[in-house]
Backbone as a printed PyTorch tensor [residue, N CA C, xyz], in Angstrom:
tensor([[[  2.7780,  -3.2560,  -9.4380],
         [  2.6540,  -2.9050,  -8.0320],
         [  1.2380,  -3.1920,  -7.5730]],

        [[  1.0510,  -3.1030,  -6.2810],
         [ -0.2810,  -3.1950,  -5.6930],
         [ -0.5620,  -1.8900,  -4.9850]],

        [[ -1.6900,  -1.2830,  -5.2930],
         [ -2.1080,  -0.0370,  -4.6710],
         [ -3.2230,  -0.3520,  -3.6810]],

        [[ -2.9310,  -0.1670,  -2.3940],
         [ -3.9240,  -0.3210,  -1.3400],
         [ -4.5710,   1.0430,  -1.1650]],

        [[ -5.8020,   1.1670,  -1.6070],
         [ -6.4030,   2.4940,  -1.7480],
         [ -7.2580,   2.8870,  -0.5500]],

        [[ -7.3260,   4.1930,  -0.3440],
         [ -8.2120,   4.8000,   0.6440],
         [ -9.4850,   5.1680,  -0.1100]],

        [[-10.5810,   4.5530,   0.2760],
         [-11.8310,   4.6620,  -0.4640],
         [-12.3480,   6.0670,  -0.6650]],

        [[-12.2900,   6.9120,   0.3670],
         [-12.8460,   8.2510,   0.2070],
         [-11.9860,   9.1390,  -0.6850]],

        [[-10.8340,   8.6410,  -1.1090],
         [ -9.9990,   9.3830,  -2.0580],
         [-10.2700,   8.9620,  -3.4990]],

        [[-11.0870,   7.9220,  -3.6780],
         [-11.3920,   7.4500,  -5.0410],
         [-12.8780,   7.3310,  -5.2990]],

        [[-13.7060,   7.8050,  -4.3930],
         [-15.1470,   7.5600,  -4.5220],
         [-15.8880,   8.5670,  -5.3890]],

        [[-15.1740,   9.2950,  -6.2110],
         [-15.8260,  10.2550,  -7.0810],
         [-15.7520,  11.6710,  -6.5550]],

        [[-15.5670,  11.8340,  -5.2490],
         [-15.4410,  13.1710,  -4.6730],
         [-14.0700,  13.7620,  -4.9960]],

        [[-13.1020,  12.8980,  -5.1540],
         [-11.7480,  13.3240,  -5.4870],
         [-11.4360,  12.7960,  -6.8730]],

        [[-11.6550,  13.6260,  -7.8690],
         [-11.4870,  13.1770,  -9.2490],
         [-10.0940,  12.6330,  -9.5030]],

        [[ -9.0660,  13.3040,  -8.9820],
         [ -7.7100,  12.8450,  -9.2540],
         [ -7.4650,  11.4590,  -8.6740]],

        [[ -8.0850,  11.1450,  -7.5240],
         [ -7.9400,   9.8170,  -6.9460],
         [ -8.5720,   8.7490,  -7.8180]],

        [[ -9.7700,   9.0110,  -8.3090],
         [-10.4470,   8.0630,  -9.1960],
         [ -9.6440,   7.8830, -10.4800]],

        [[ -9.1520,   8.9790, -11.0150],
         [ -8.3600,   8.9260, -12.2450],
         [ -7.0770,   8.1150, -12.0240]],

        [[ -6.4310,   8.2970, -10.8800],
         [ -5.1950,   7.5720, -10.5780],
         [ -5.4440,   6.0720, -10.4590]],

        [[ -6.5450,   5.6940,  -9.8080],
         [ -6.8590,   4.2710,  -9.6610],
         [ -7.1640,   3.6500, -11.0210]],

        [[ -7.9310,   4.3530, -11.8420],
         [ -8.2060,   3.8480, -13.2000],
         [ -6.9150,   3.6750, -13.9870]],

        [[ -6.0480,   4.6620, -13.9080],
         [ -4.7640,   4.6150, -14.6200],
         [ -3.9250,   3.4370, -14.1250]],

        [[ -3.7950,   3.3050, -12.8050],
         [ -2.9910,   2.2110, -12.2430],
         [ -3.5300,   0.8630, -12.6920]],

        [[ -4.8340,   0.6790, -12.6010],
         [ -5.4350,  -0.5980, -12.9840],
         [ -5.2610,  -0.8690, -14.4830]],

        [[ -5.4540,   0.1450, -15.2970],
         [ -5.3460,  -0.0510, -16.7530],
         [ -3.9180,  -0.3580, -17.1900]],

        [[ -2.9410,  -0.0770, -16.3320],
         [ -1.5390,  -0.3700, -16.6370],
         [ -1.0410,  -1.6220, -15.9180]],

        [[ -1.9750,  -2.4780, -15.5210],
         [ -1.6160,  -3.7850, -14.9850],
         [ -1.3200,  -3.8440, -13.5030]],

        [[ -1.5870,  -2.7750, -12.7900],
         [ -1.3560,  -2.7810, -11.3510],
         [ -2.5590,  -3.3510, -10.6170]],

        [[ -2.3010,  -3.9340,  -9.4930],
         [ -3.3430,  -4.5260,  -8.6670],
         [ -3.9340,  -3.4530,  -7.7480]],

        [[ -5.2520,  -3.5070,  -7.5670],
         [ -5.9500,  -2.5750,  -6.6920],
         [ -6.4760,  -3.3720,  -5.4920]],

        [[ -6.2200,  -2.8490,  -4.2900],
         [ -6.6050,  -3.5480,  -3.0710],
         [ -7.1360,  -2.5410,  -2.0490]],

        [[ -7.6300,  -3.0510,  -0.9480],
         [ -8.2790,  -2.2330,   0.0820],
         [ -7.2750,  -1.8220,   1.1550]],

        [[ -7.3490,  -0.5350,   1.5280],
         [ -6.6120,  -0.0570,   2.7010],
         [ -7.6380,   0.3190,   3.7730]],

        [[ -8.5220,   1.2180,   3.4770],
         [ -9.5880,   1.6290,   4.3820],
         [-10.3560,   2.7530,   3.7230]],

        [[-11.4980,   3.0660,   4.2390],
         [-12.2800,   4.1240,   3.6020],
         [-11.8680,   5.5110,   4.0590]],

        [[-11.5920,   5.6750,   5.3480],
         [-11.3120,   7.0110,   5.8750],
         [ -9.8540,   7.2240,   6.2690]],

        [[ -9.1020,   6.1790,   6.4360],
         [ -7.7290,   6.2100,   6.9370],
         [ -7.6620,   6.7770,   8.3510]],

        [[ -8.7650,   6.6860,   9.0730],
         [ -8.7800,   7.1720,  10.4560],
         [ -9.2670,   6.1030,  11.4300]],

        [[ -9.5790,   4.9160,  10.9290],
         [-10.0920,   3.8420,  11.7650],
         [ -9.0350,   2.7410,  11.8290]],

        [[ -8.6440,   2.3970,  13.0510],
         [ -7.6610,   1.3270,  13.2390],
         [ -8.3900,   0.0320,  13.5480]],

        [[ -8.0410,  -1.0170,  12.8270],
         [ -8.8100,  -2.2590,  12.8540],
         [ -8.5650,  -3.1060,  14.1020]],

        [[ -7.6730,  -2.7090,  14.9590],
         [ -7.4480,  -3.4670,  16.1840],
         [ -8.3080,  -2.9630,  17.3450]],

        [[ -8.9160,  -1.7780,  17.1980],
         [ -9.6650,  -1.2670,  18.3450],
         [-10.9870,  -0.5870,  17.9950]],

        [[-11.4530,  -0.7100,  16.7710],
         [-12.7410,  -0.0990,  16.4150],
         [-13.8650,  -1.1240,  16.5780]],

        [[-15.0840,  -0.6290,  16.5790],
         [-16.2390,  -1.5180,  16.6750],
         [-16.3690,  -2.3400,  15.3910]],

        [[-16.9340,  -3.5110,  15.5280],
         [-17.0310,  -4.4530,  14.4120],
         [-17.7860,  -3.8770,  13.2210]],

        [[-18.9060,  -3.2020,  13.4830],
         [-19.6710,  -2.6540,  12.3610],
         [-18.8840,  -1.5660,  11.6320]],

        [[-18.1010,  -0.7880,  12.3580],
         [-17.2700,   0.2500,  11.7190],
         [-16.1880,  -0.3890,  10.8570]],

        [[-15.5560,  -1.4350,  11.3690],
         [-14.5430,  -2.1860,  10.6150],
         [-15.1350,  -2.7120,   9.3020]],

        [[-16.2790,  -3.3410,   9.3910],
         [-16.9130,  -3.9080,   8.1940],
         [-17.3020,  -2.8210,   7.1970]],

        [[-17.7930,  -1.6790,   7.6950],
         [-18.1370,  -0.5540,   6.8080],
         [-16.9010,  -0.0120,   6.1030]],

        [[-15.7840,   0.0980,   6.8150],
         [-14.5390,   0.5780,   6.2050],
         [-14.1610,  -0.3030,   5.0100]],

        [[-14.2380,  -1.6140,   5.1910],
         [-13.8980,  -2.5320,   4.1050],
         [-14.9190,  -2.4630,   2.9730]],

        [[-16.2080,  -2.5490,   3.3140],
         [-17.2300,  -2.5830,   2.2560],
         [-17.3270,  -1.2600,   1.5040]],

        [[-17.2030,  -0.1360,   2.2000],
         [-17.2480,   1.1570,   1.5130],
         [-16.0460,   1.3300,   0.5810]],

        [[-14.8960,   0.8360,   0.9940],
         [-13.7130,   0.9220,   0.1330],
         [-13.8940,   0.0410,  -1.0930]],

        [[-14.4020,  -1.1620,  -0.8990],
         [-14.6630,  -2.0370,  -2.0440],
         [-15.6550,  -1.3780,  -2.9980]],

        [[-16.7220,  -0.7810,  -2.4770],
         [-17.7080,  -0.1000,  -3.3240],
         [-17.0610,   1.0350,  -4.1130]],

        [[-16.1970,   1.8090,  -3.4510],
         [-15.5260,   2.9250,  -4.1310],
         [-14.6260,   2.4170,  -5.2540]],

        [[-13.9120,   1.3290,  -4.9980],
         [-13.0420,   0.7450,  -6.0290],
         [-13.8890,   0.2530,  -7.1930]],

        [[-14.9480,  -0.4870,  -6.8950],
         [-15.7950,  -1.0650,  -7.9450],
         [-16.5110,   0.0110,  -8.7600]],

        [[-16.8110,   1.1470,  -8.1480],
         [-17.4180,   2.2490,  -8.8980],
         [-16.4550,   2.8020,  -9.9430]],

        [[-15.1770,   2.7930,  -9.6210],
         [-14.1620,   3.3560, -10.5100],
         [-13.6200,   2.3060, -11.4790]],

        [[-13.4050,   1.0930, -10.9830],
         [-12.8530,   0.0030, -11.7940],
         [-13.7100,  -1.2440, -11.5460]],

        [[-14.8460,  -1.3550, -12.2290],
         [-15.7890,  -2.4450, -11.9560],
         [-15.2010,  -3.8500, -12.1060]],

        [[-14.2170,  -4.0150, -12.9710],
         [-13.6660,  -5.3570, -13.2060],
         [-12.4470,  -5.6730, -12.3440]],

        [[-12.1240,  -4.8160, -11.3730],
         [-10.9840,  -5.0840, -10.4810],
         [-11.2880,  -6.3060,  -9.6230]],

        [[-10.3190,  -7.1940,  -9.5170],
         [-10.4360,  -8.3700,  -8.6530],
         [ -9.7510,  -8.0350,  -7.3340]],

        [[-10.5250,  -7.6230,  -6.3730],
         [ -9.9950,  -7.1740,  -5.0890],
         [ -9.9190,  -8.3770,  -4.1470]],

        [[ -8.6830,  -8.7560,  -3.8080],
         [ -8.4590,  -9.9370,  -2.9680],
         [ -7.6350,  -9.6320,  -1.7190]],

        [[ -7.0900,  -8.4270,  -1.6510],
         [ -6.1430,  -8.1100,  -0.5860],
         [ -6.5730,  -6.8850,   0.2040]],

        [[ -6.1180,  -6.8240,   1.4670],
         [ -6.3680,  -5.6810,   2.3300],
         [ -5.1170,  -5.4390,   3.1720]],

        [[ -4.7330,  -4.1630,   3.2910],
         [ -3.6520,  -3.7800,   4.2060],
         [ -4.2460,  -2.8860,   5.2740]],

        [[ -4.1790,  -3.3000,   6.5390],
         [ -4.8050,  -2.5140,   7.6010],
         [ -4.0850,  -1.1890,   7.8450]],

        [[ -4.8520,  -0.1950,   8.2320],
         [ -4.3210,   1.1300,   8.5440],
         [ -3.2850,   0.9800,   9.6610]],

        [[ -2.1020,   1.5030,   9.4310],
         [ -1.0420,   1.4500,  10.4330],
         [ -0.5360,   0.0540,  10.7230]],

        [[ -1.0060,  -0.9290,   9.9650],
         [ -0.6180,  -2.3090,  10.2140],
         [ -1.2830,  -2.9070,  11.4430]],

        [[ -2.3110,  -2.2450,  11.9450],
         [ -2.9660,  -2.6720,  13.1890],
         [ -4.2360,  -3.4650,  12.9050]],

        [[ -4.2490,  -4.7170,  13.3580],
         [ -5.4300,  -5.5700,  13.2180],
         [ -5.2840,  -6.7300,  14.2040]],

        [[ -6.3940,  -7.1480,  14.7690],
         [ -6.3470,  -8.2730,  15.7070],
         [ -6.2660,  -9.5920,  14.9430]],

        [[ -5.7900, -10.6100,  15.6260],
         [ -5.7400, -11.9430,  15.0150],
         [ -7.1310, -12.4340,  14.6560]],

        [[ -8.1090, -12.1330,  15.5080],
         [ -9.4910, -12.5530,  15.2350],
         [-10.0040, -11.9040,  13.9530]],

        [[ -9.6920, -10.6400,  13.7410],
         [-10.1440,  -9.9620,  12.5170],
         [ -9.3980, -10.4920,  11.2940]],

        [[ -8.1510, -10.8260,  11.4430],
         [ -7.4240, -11.4450,  10.3250],
         [ -8.1410, -12.7280,   9.9270]],

        [[ -8.4330, -13.5640,  10.8970],
         [ -9.0350, -14.8690,  10.6200],
         [-10.4220, -14.7660,  10.0050]],

        [[-11.1690, -13.7170,  10.3310],
         [-12.5170, -13.5720,   9.7790],
         [-12.5580, -12.6630,   8.5500]],

        [[-11.4210, -12.1230,   8.1680],
         [-11.3740, -11.1700,   7.0560],
         [-11.6870, -11.8590,   5.7290]],

        [[-12.5260, -11.2510,   4.9030],
         [-12.8280, -11.8390,   3.5970],
         [-11.7050, -11.6310,   2.5700]],

        [[-10.6090, -11.0160,   3.0020],
         [ -9.4590, -10.7520,   2.1250],
         [ -8.1990, -11.3220,   2.7620]],

        [[ -7.1790, -11.5040,   1.9670],
         [ -5.8510, -11.7990,   2.5060],
         [ -5.3280, -10.5040,   3.1030]],

        [[ -4.8050, -10.5730,   4.3010],
         [ -4.3040,  -9.3960,   5.0050],
         [ -2.7990,  -9.2920,   4.7190]],

        [[ -2.4180,  -8.1710,   4.1410],
         [ -1.0430,  -7.9870,   3.6940],
         [ -0.3340,  -6.9610,   4.5690]],

        [[  0.8260,  -7.3470,   5.0460],
         [  1.6950,  -6.4510,   5.8000],
         [  2.9110,  -6.1650,   4.9030]],

        [[  3.9700,  -5.6850,   5.4360],
         [  5.1650,  -5.3690,   4.6590],
         [  6.3840,  -5.9070,   5.3840]],

        [[  7.4400,  -6.0910,   4.6490],
         [  8.6940,  -6.5300,   5.2620],
         [  9.7680,  -5.4530,   5.1770]],

        [[  9.5700,  -4.4620,   4.3230],
         [ 10.4830,  -3.3180,   4.2280],
         [  9.6420,  -2.0470,   4.2660]],

        [[  9.9250,  -1.1990,   5.2500],
         [  9.2100,   0.0750,   5.3900],
         [ 10.1120,   1.1920,   4.9040]],

        [[  9.6920,   1.8770,   3.8600],
         [ 10.4720,   2.9890,   3.3150],
         [ 10.4790,   4.1910,   4.2540]],

        [[  9.5230,   4.2330,   5.1870],
         [  9.3330,   5.3640,   6.0950],
         [  9.2060,   6.6830,   5.3300]],

        [[  8.6440,   6.5990,   4.1420],
         [  8.5240,   7.7830,   3.2830],
         [  7.6820,   8.8870,   3.9020]],

        [[  6.7180,   8.5210,   4.7330],
         [  5.8690,   9.5320,   5.3590],
         [  6.6720,  10.4490,   6.2880]],

        [[  7.8070,   9.9720,   6.7780],
         [  8.6650,  10.8040,   7.6290],
         [  9.4830,  11.8040,   6.8060]],

        [[  9.6350,  11.5190,   5.5220],
         [ 10.5480,  12.2890,   4.6660],
         [  9.8270,  12.9220,   3.4860]],

        [[  8.6420,  13.4630,   3.7420],
         [  7.8380,  14.0410,   2.6720],
         [  8.1450,  15.5140,   2.4390]],

        [[  8.9150,  16.1230,   3.3180],
         [  9.1510,  17.5640,   3.2650],
         [ 10.0460,  18.0080,   2.1170]],

        [[  9.8380,  19.2780,   1.7360],
         [ 10.6300,  19.9110,   0.6850],
         [ 11.2520,  21.1690,   1.2550]],

        [[ 12.5470,  21.3020,   1.1280],
         [ 13.2240,  22.5080,   1.5740],
         [ 13.0270,  23.6380,   0.5790]],

        [[ 13.2760,  24.8580,   1.0030],
         [ 13.1060,  26.0150,   0.1300],
         [ 14.0170,  25.9420,  -1.0850]],

        [[ 15.2190,  25.4560,  -0.8980],
         [ 16.1650,  25.4010,  -2.0160],
         [ 16.2250,  24.0160,  -2.6650]],

        [[ 15.3830,  23.0930,  -2.2240],
         [ 15.3370,  21.7680,  -2.8280],
         [ 16.3050,  20.7780,  -2.2210]],

        [[ 17.2470,  21.2530,  -1.4010],
         [ 18.2330,  20.3420,  -0.8230],
         [ 17.5840,  19.3290,   0.1140]],

        [[ 16.6620,  19.7880,   0.9540],
         [ 15.9940,  18.8900,   1.8770],
         [ 15.2240,  17.8210,   1.1090]],

        [[ 14.5570,  18.2130,   0.0360],
         [ 13.8150,  17.2360,  -0.7520],
         [ 14.7610,  16.1770,  -1.2980]],

        [[ 15.9050,  16.6020,  -1.8150],
         [ 16.8680,  15.6380,  -2.3550],
         [ 17.3850,  14.7260,  -1.2470]],

        [[ 17.6810,  15.2980,  -0.1040],
         [ 18.1440,  14.5020,   1.0420],
         [ 17.0530,  13.5080,   1.4610]],

        [[ 15.8090,  13.9580,   1.5130],
         [ 14.7060,  13.0860,   1.8960],
         [ 14.4870,  11.9690,   0.8770]],

        [[ 14.5740,  12.2870,  -0.3870],
         [ 14.4620,  11.2730,  -1.4320],
         [ 15.5570,  10.2260,  -1.2460]],

        [[ 16.7730,  10.6780,  -1.0270],
         [ 17.8890,   9.7420,  -0.8310],
         [ 17.6970,   8.8790,   0.4110]],

        [[ 17.1310,   9.4500,   1.4570],
         [ 16.8640,   8.6700,   2.6670],
         [ 15.8370,   7.5810,   2.3900]],

        [[ 14.7900,   7.9200,   1.6710],
         [ 13.7740,   6.9210,   1.3070],
         [ 14.4090,   5.8090,   0.4880]],

        [[ 15.2020,   6.1770,  -0.5030],
         [ 15.8850,   5.1820,  -1.3390],
         [ 16.7510,   4.2810,  -0.4650]],

        [[ 17.5400,   4.8650,   0.4130],
         [ 18.4300,   4.0770,   1.2820],
         [ 17.6540,   3.1960,   2.2510]],

        [[ 16.5180,   3.6860,   2.7400],
         [ 15.6920,   2.8690,   3.6320],
         [ 15.2390,   1.5860,   2.9540]],

        [[ 14.9880,   1.6580,   1.6780],
         [ 14.5570,   0.4720,   0.9320],
         [ 15.7540,  -0.3630,   0.5070]],

        [[ 16.6860,   0.2520,  -0.1680],
         [ 17.7690,  -0.5070,  -0.7980],
         [ 18.7130,  -1.1630,   0.2130]],

        [[ 18.7980,  -0.6140,   1.4150],
         [ 19.6870,  -1.2090,   2.4240],
         [ 19.0800,  -2.4570,   3.0590]],

        [[ 17.7830,  -2.6800,   2.8650],
         [ 17.1020,  -3.7960,   3.5280],
         [ 16.4900,  -4.8060,   2.5680]],

        [[ 16.2080,  -4.4050,   1.3530],
         [ 15.4070,  -5.2490,   0.4630],
         [ 16.1590,  -6.5190,   0.0620]],

        [[ 15.3780,  -7.6030,   0.0040],
         [ 15.8850,  -8.8690,  -0.5190],
         [ 14.7370,  -9.5680,  -1.2490]],

        [[ 15.0550, -10.5670,  -1.9710],
         [ 14.0570, -11.2660,  -2.7690],
         [ 12.8800, -11.7130,  -1.9060]],

        [[ 11.6710, -11.4560,  -2.3780],
         [ 10.4550, -11.8620,  -1.6830],
         [  9.8660, -10.8160,  -0.7770]],

        [[ 10.5320,  -9.6630,  -0.6550],
         [ 10.0390,  -8.6140,   0.2350],
         [  8.8460,  -7.8680,  -0.3380]],

        [[  8.0360,  -7.3360,   0.5690],
         [  6.9530,  -6.4240,   0.2410],
         [  7.3710,  -5.0620,   0.7830]],

        [[  7.4720,  -4.0810,  -0.0910],
         [  7.9530,  -2.7490,   0.2650],
         [  6.7610,  -1.8270,   0.4720]],

        [[  6.7370,  -1.1450,   1.6190],
         [  5.6720,  -0.1950,   1.9380],
         [  6.0760,   1.2050,   1.5010]],

        [[  5.2610,   1.7940,   0.6270],
         [  5.4480,   3.1770,   0.1870],
         [  4.0650,   3.7950,   0.0410]],

        [[  4.0200,   5.1150,   0.0270],
         [  2.7550,   5.8390,  -0.0640],
         [  2.7790,   6.7250,  -1.3060]],

        [[  1.7610,   6.6030,  -2.1320],
         [  1.7610,   7.3060,  -3.4210],
         [  1.3260,   8.7670,  -3.3380]],

        [[  1.1410,   9.2930,  -2.1550],
         [  0.6360,  10.6690,  -2.0400],
         [  1.7310,  11.7120,  -1.8540]],

        [[  2.9710,  11.2980,  -1.7780],
         [  4.0550,  12.2430,  -1.5270],
         [  4.9500,  12.3710,  -2.7570]],

        [[  5.2980,  13.6010,  -3.0870],
         [  6.1760,  13.8410,  -4.2360],
         [  7.5410,  13.1990,  -4.0300]],

        [[  8.0780,  13.2630,  -2.8260],
         [  9.3790,  12.6500,  -2.5680],
         [  9.3380,  11.1420,  -2.7950]],

        [[  8.2160,  10.5250,  -2.4610],
         [  8.0690,   9.0920,  -2.6900],
         [  8.0940,   8.7920,  -4.1800]],

        [[  7.4270,   9.6180,  -4.9500],
         [  7.4360,   9.4400,  -6.4030],
         [  8.8670,   9.4910,  -6.9360]],

        [[  9.6190,  10.5040,  -6.5150],
         [ 11.0010,  10.6380,  -6.9790],
         [ 11.8550,   9.4610,  -6.5080]],

        [[ 11.6580,   9.0410,  -5.2590],
         [ 12.4090,   7.9060,  -4.7250],
         [ 12.0460,   6.6110,  -5.4570]],

        [[ 10.7790,   6.4620,  -5.7760],
         [ 10.3310,   5.2440,  -6.4620],
         [ 11.0170,   5.0870,  -7.8100]],

        [[ 11.1840,   6.1700,  -8.5400],
         [ 11.8750,   6.0800,  -9.8370],
         [ 13.2960,   5.5530,  -9.6480]],

        [[ 13.9790,   6.0310,  -8.6380],
         [ 15.3530,   5.5860,  -8.3680],
         [ 15.3530,   4.1300,  -7.8980]],

        [[ 14.4640,   3.8030,  -6.9800],
         [ 14.3880,   2.4450,  -6.4380],
         [ 14.0940,   1.4340,  -7.5320]],

        [[ 13.1270,   1.7280,  -8.3930],
         [ 12.7850,   0.7940,  -9.4690],
         [ 13.9630,   0.5440, -10.3930]],

        [[ 14.6910,   1.5900, -10.7230],
         [ 15.8720,   1.4180, -11.5840],
         [ 16.9220,   0.5610, -10.8850]],

        [[ 17.1860,   0.8460,  -9.6280],
         [ 18.1990,   0.0770,  -8.8960],
         [ 17.7800,  -1.3770,  -8.7310]],

        [[ 16.5130,  -1.6060,  -8.4180],
         [ 16.0390,  -2.9860,  -8.2950],
         [ 16.2100,  -3.7250,  -9.6120]],

        [[ 15.8360,  -3.0780, -10.7000],
         [ 15.9980,  -3.6810, -12.0260],
         [ 17.4740,  -3.9640, -12.3010]],

        [[ 18.3230,  -2.9810, -12.0270],
         [ 19.7660,  -3.1550, -12.2650],
         [ 20.3550,  -4.2950, -11.4360]],

        [[ 19.7760,  -4.5410, -10.2620],
         [ 20.2630,  -5.6230,  -9.4010],
         [ 19.5950,  -6.9620,  -9.7090]],

        [[ 18.7410,  -6.9920, -10.7370],
         [ 18.1480,  -8.2470, -11.1860],
         [ 16.8230,  -8.6140, -10.5590]],

        [[ 16.2200,  -7.7020,  -9.8260],
         [ 14.9230,  -7.9770,  -9.2270],
         [ 13.8160,  -7.7740, -10.2550]],

        [[ 12.7410,  -8.5530, -10.1180],
         [ 11.4990,  -8.3130, -10.8360],
         [ 10.5490,  -7.6570,  -9.8490]],

        [[  9.9240,  -6.5710, -10.2430],
         [  8.9470,  -5.8980,  -9.4010],
         [  7.5700,  -6.3630,  -9.8600]],

        [[  6.8170,  -6.9250,  -8.9210],
         [  5.5190,  -7.5180,  -9.2490],
         [  4.4860,  -7.0900,  -8.2190]],

        [[  3.2330,  -7.3660,  -8.5240],
         [  2.1640,  -7.0920,  -7.5570],
         [  2.2780,  -8.0810,  -6.3960]],

        [[  1.5980,  -7.7720,  -5.3110],
         [  1.6060,  -8.6690,  -4.1560],
         [  1.0300, -10.0310,  -4.5390]],

        [[ -0.0610, -10.0510,  -5.3000],
         [ -0.6500, -11.3370,  -5.7100],
         [  0.3020, -12.1440,  -6.5810]],

        [[  1.0100, -11.4590,  -7.4640],
         [  2.0020, -12.1720,  -8.2860],
         [  3.1310, -12.7180,  -7.4110]],

        [[  3.5560, -11.9550,  -6.4390],
         [  4.6330, -12.3810,  -5.5490],
         [  4.2200, -13.5730,  -4.7050]],

        [[  3.0570, -13.4750,  -4.0740],
         [  2.6520, -14.4860,  -3.1030],
         [  1.9220, -15.6700,  -3.7050]],

        [[  1.3600, -15.4890,  -4.8880],
         [  0.6480, -16.6040,  -5.5170],
         [ -0.7150, -16.8170,  -4.9120]],

        [[ -0.9890, -18.0310,  -4.5300],
         [ -2.3190, -18.4230,  -4.0700],
         [ -2.5150, -18.0900,  -2.5930]],

        [[ -2.8500, -16.8430,  -2.3150],
         [ -3.0990, -16.4290,  -0.9380],
         [ -4.5490, -16.7130,  -0.5670]],

        [[ -4.7780, -16.8290,   0.7280],
         [ -6.1230, -17.1500,   1.1970],
         [ -6.6580, -16.0490,   2.0970]],

        [[ -7.9510, -15.8160,   1.9830],
         [ -8.6260, -14.8970,   2.8950],
         [ -8.4680, -15.4250,   4.3150]],

        [[ -8.3690, -14.5070,   5.2680],
         [ -8.2320, -14.9100,   6.6600],
         [ -6.8110, -15.2810,   7.0580]],

        [[ -5.8520, -14.9990,   6.1940],
         [ -4.4350, -15.2490,   6.4890],
         [ -3.6890, -13.9380,   6.3680]],

        [[ -2.6100, -13.7850,   7.1350],
         [ -1.8010, -12.5660,   7.0970],
         [ -0.4350, -12.9010,   6.5090]],

        [[  0.0170, -12.0720,   5.5700],
         [  1.2760, -12.2820,   4.8660],
         [  2.1350, -11.0210,   4.9420]],

        [[  3.4520, -11.2180,   5.0330],
         [  4.3530, -10.0620,   5.0530],
         [  5.5010, -10.1780,   4.0660]],

        [[  5.6890, -11.3310,   3.4790],
         [  6.6970, -11.5170,   2.4380],
         [  6.4550, -12.8690,   1.8000]],

        [[  7.2100, -13.1780,   0.7700],
         [  6.9880, -14.3920,  -0.0050],
         [  7.0430, -15.6540,   0.8410]],

        [[  8.0260, -15.8010,   1.6930],
         [  8.2050, -17.0670,   2.3930],
         [  7.6790, -17.0840,   3.8140]],

        [[  6.8110, -16.1300,   4.1470],
         [  6.2900, -16.1610,   5.5160],
         [  4.8260, -15.8010,   5.5680]],

        [[  4.1490, -16.5160,   6.3930],
         [  2.7710, -16.2070,   6.7320],
         [  2.8190, -15.8230,   8.2070]],

        [[  2.2850, -14.6870,   8.5690],
         [  2.3500, -14.2250,   9.9670],
         [  1.3650, -14.9830,  10.8240]]])
C-alpha cells in the first residue's frame, strides 16, 4: 500500500504515528506526503504555506524513515489547482474509488452500528473497484481497519494484486496528476 502521511502525526510528537510509519515502511509499504497539518487546502492557501506543508511533511517523514523515497503527494481533500500540480515536485495522486470510510467511523453501543459501518465501507469499495483503481481509505479509524481486512481478502479471492501506487502506475512524473493506472488527469 501507499500511506500518504500527515506530518504532524509522525514528527516525533506523536510516538504512535512515528512507530506506525516505521512499521509500514519496514514492511514494504510506500510512504508519501499528504500534508503537515491536514488543515490547509492546496487550492486556496498562500504559496509559502503550501510549500511549508510539503517540506515540513517531507522533513517529518525523513526524520522517522531516512531512506524513504518520497515521490508522491495526495492533496488534502483532493483540492489543488492545475498550476500547483504542474509546479509540484511530486506526482500528485488522486483516487478512483472512495471508500467514504470517514463517514462510517462510528461505533454503536452494542457493536451493530460498527458492523454495519464496516460492511458499508466494504461495499463502497467492492461495488466499484476494477483493475487499475486507486482506493482511498484512512488508517486512523478502527472501522477502516476492520473493513480493510475484509477488502484485502476479497480482492485477493477475486484475483487482484494489491500494490503501492508507484508499483501500480510505474514511471510517474512530478508535476502530473494521476487517479488510476490508465489515466492522467
